[in-house]
């Protein structure tokens, strides 16, 4: 079994007595000092408006991703960008296809923009069923969403499954490849999103600074894709809608990428340790490629909640918990070990 890399002081847990908020898949680490410094400097100018429409941020991101600036659209988190995408390609009453359960934002935003949702159940292993999703696309469908990794299970569709799916989707349908957690995927399982975008002009890759970059409170997300499609999505950009801290935070984060990668490694090591320990206890947990674990089974969510561990809960009693905080991992293990003993 893997040991966590973060030294664990049991007295810390005994003394904290605090609730653990593990329901939002947040990064447990506070902003890096260099990022905080950059933010502080911008805050001194908070009386000034940001750019009317963001130009600098798409340039900074495009440069890092390796695409042209006109292939990037930015917005208020991946959530804001996803909604902009829907608004730009749909007409009222159109359908959006996604797997369920999923990131709650998709059904919520579909409702806001007036799209009807076609929800395709996950397979028994907690994976998105791309064949059924492709088959669910009809002539009223304008958007289909594939998450890689998937939320809430953390599972991955394979590169081959994704290729087959993209080849099967009609070109008039926009595909959102949601890579909100992509930085937690190991290299062996990575897909070349840039190559996919070059091949499929109807594909938009959606990413965020909320998770691996630990900037959820700043609300910065982006999508990249073909210039034609990005141009349509940019038409829905809210004037002054991206805050002036975003460029500074993203630039400082890119400059500190090795430190952020070290944090990601700590989170994924903790994830593997916690999953192995849970499996050992008899809890069913799909292999996760994200910064959370999905604990399957009745009673899990309530057992955690009873001791103040806040998880994202599901109708069948399953729970999704953020990983990375070793103190929280110990609390989860203690609770579920006690529950297993009855
Ligand atoms: N996509 C997925 C799959 C998510 O889980 C989340 C956040 N939980 C988002 C998008 C949105 O992230 P944000 O708006 O914070 O960038």
mmCIF file with all atom_site columns, C-alpha atoms and ligand atoms in Angstrom, residues 77-79 103 151 178 180-181 208 210-211 219, ligand 1:
data_model
loop_
_atom_site.group_PDB
_atom_site.id
_atom_site.type_symbol
_atom_site.label_atom_id
_atom_site.label_alt_id
_atom_site.label_comp_id
_atom_site.label_asym_id
_atom_site.label_entity_id
_atom_site.label_seq_id
_atom_site.pdbx_PDB_ins_code
_atom_site.Cartn_x
_atom_site.Cartn_y
_atom_site.Cartn_z
_atom_site.occupancy
_atom_site.B_iso_or_equiv
_atom_site.pdbx_formal_charge
_atom_site.auth_seq_id
_atom_site.auth_comp_id
_atom_site.auth_asym_id
_atom_site.auth_atom_id
_atom_site.pdbx_PDB_model_num
ATOM   1  C CA . UNK A 1 77  ? -14.847 29.565 -14.333 1.00 0.00 ? 77  UNK A CA 1
ATOM   2  C CA . UNK A 1 78  ? -15.405 26.608 -16.603 1.00 0.00 ? 78  UNK A CA 1
ATOM   3  C CA . UNK A 1 79  ? -19.038 27.021 -15.552 1.00 0.00 ? 79  UNK A CA 1
ATOM   4  C CA . UNK A 1 103 ? -21.273 17.962 -12.553 1.00 0.00 ? 103 UNK A CA 1
ATOM   5  C CA . UNK A 1 151 ? -17.378 13.863 -12.172 1.00 0.00 ? 151 UNK A CA 1
ATOM   6  C CA . UNK A 1 178 ? -14.699 18.858 -20.081 1.00 0.00 ? 178 UNK A CA 1
ATOM   7  C CA . UNK A 1 180 ? -11.702 20.362 -15.450 1.00 0.00 ? 180 UNK A CA 1
ATOM   8  C CA . UNK A 1 181 ? -9.504  17.777 -13.685 1.00 0.00 ? 181 UNK A CA 1
ATOM   9  C CA . UNK A 1 208 ? -10.382 25.610 -15.285 1.00 0.00 ? 208 UNK A CA 1
ATOM   10 C CA . UNK A 1 210 ? -10.287 26.104 -9.932  1.00 0.00 ? 210 UNK A CA 1
ATOM   11 C CA . UNK A 1 211 ? -8.894  22.636 -9.306  1.00 0.00 ? 211 UNK A CA 1
ATOM   12 C CA . UNK A 1 219 ? -13.567 32.078 -11.163 1.00 0.00 ? 219 UNK A CA 1
HETATM 13 N N1 . LIG B 2 .   ? -16.671 20.764 -14.978 1.00 0.00 ? 1   LIG B N1 1
HETATM 14 C C1 . LIG B 2 .   ? -16.628 19.825 -14.036 1.00 0.00 ? 1   LIG B C1 1
HETATM 15 C C2 . LIG B 2 .   ? -16.641 18.381 -14.455 1.00 0.00 ? 1   LIG B C2 1
HETATM 16 C C3 . LIG B 2 .   ? -16.599 20.179 -12.694 1.00 0.00 ? 1   LIG B C3 1
HETATM 17 O O1 . LIG B 2 .   ? -16.606 19.233 -11.756 1.00 0.00 ? 1   LIG B O1 1
HETATM 18 C C4 . LIG B 2 .   ? -16.588 21.548 -12.347 1.00 0.00 ? 1   LIG B C4 1
HETATM 19 C C5 . LIG B 2 .   ? -16.557 22.042 -10.915 1.00 0.00 ? 1   LIG B C5 1
HETATM 20 N N2 . LIG B 2 .   ? -16.917 21.196 -9.938  1.00 0.00 ? 1   LIG B N2 1
HETATM 21 C C6 . LIG B 2 .   ? -16.618 22.477 -13.365 1.00 0.00 ? 1   LIG B C6 1
HETATM 22 C C7 . LIG B 2 .   ? -16.650 22.063 -14.672 1.00 0.00 ? 1   LIG B C7 1
HETATM 23 C C8 . LIG B 2 .   ? -16.666 23.958 -13.108 1.00 0.00 ? 1   LIG B C8 1
HETATM 24 O O2 . LIG B 2 .   ? -15.550 24.465 -12.499 1.00 0.00 ? 1   LIG B O2 1
HETATM 25 P P1 . LIG B 2 .   ? -15.335 26.031 -12.347 1.00 0.00 ? 1   LIG B P1 1
HETATM 26 O O3 . LIG B 2 .   ? -16.579 26.726 -12.780 1.00 0.00 ? 1   LIG B O3 1
HETATM 27 O O4 . LIG B 2 .   ? -15.003 26.256 -10.928 1.00 0.00 ? 1   LIG B O4 1
HETATM 28 O O5 . LIG B 2 .   ? -14.209 26.352 -13.264 1.00 0.00 ? 1   LIG B O5 1
#
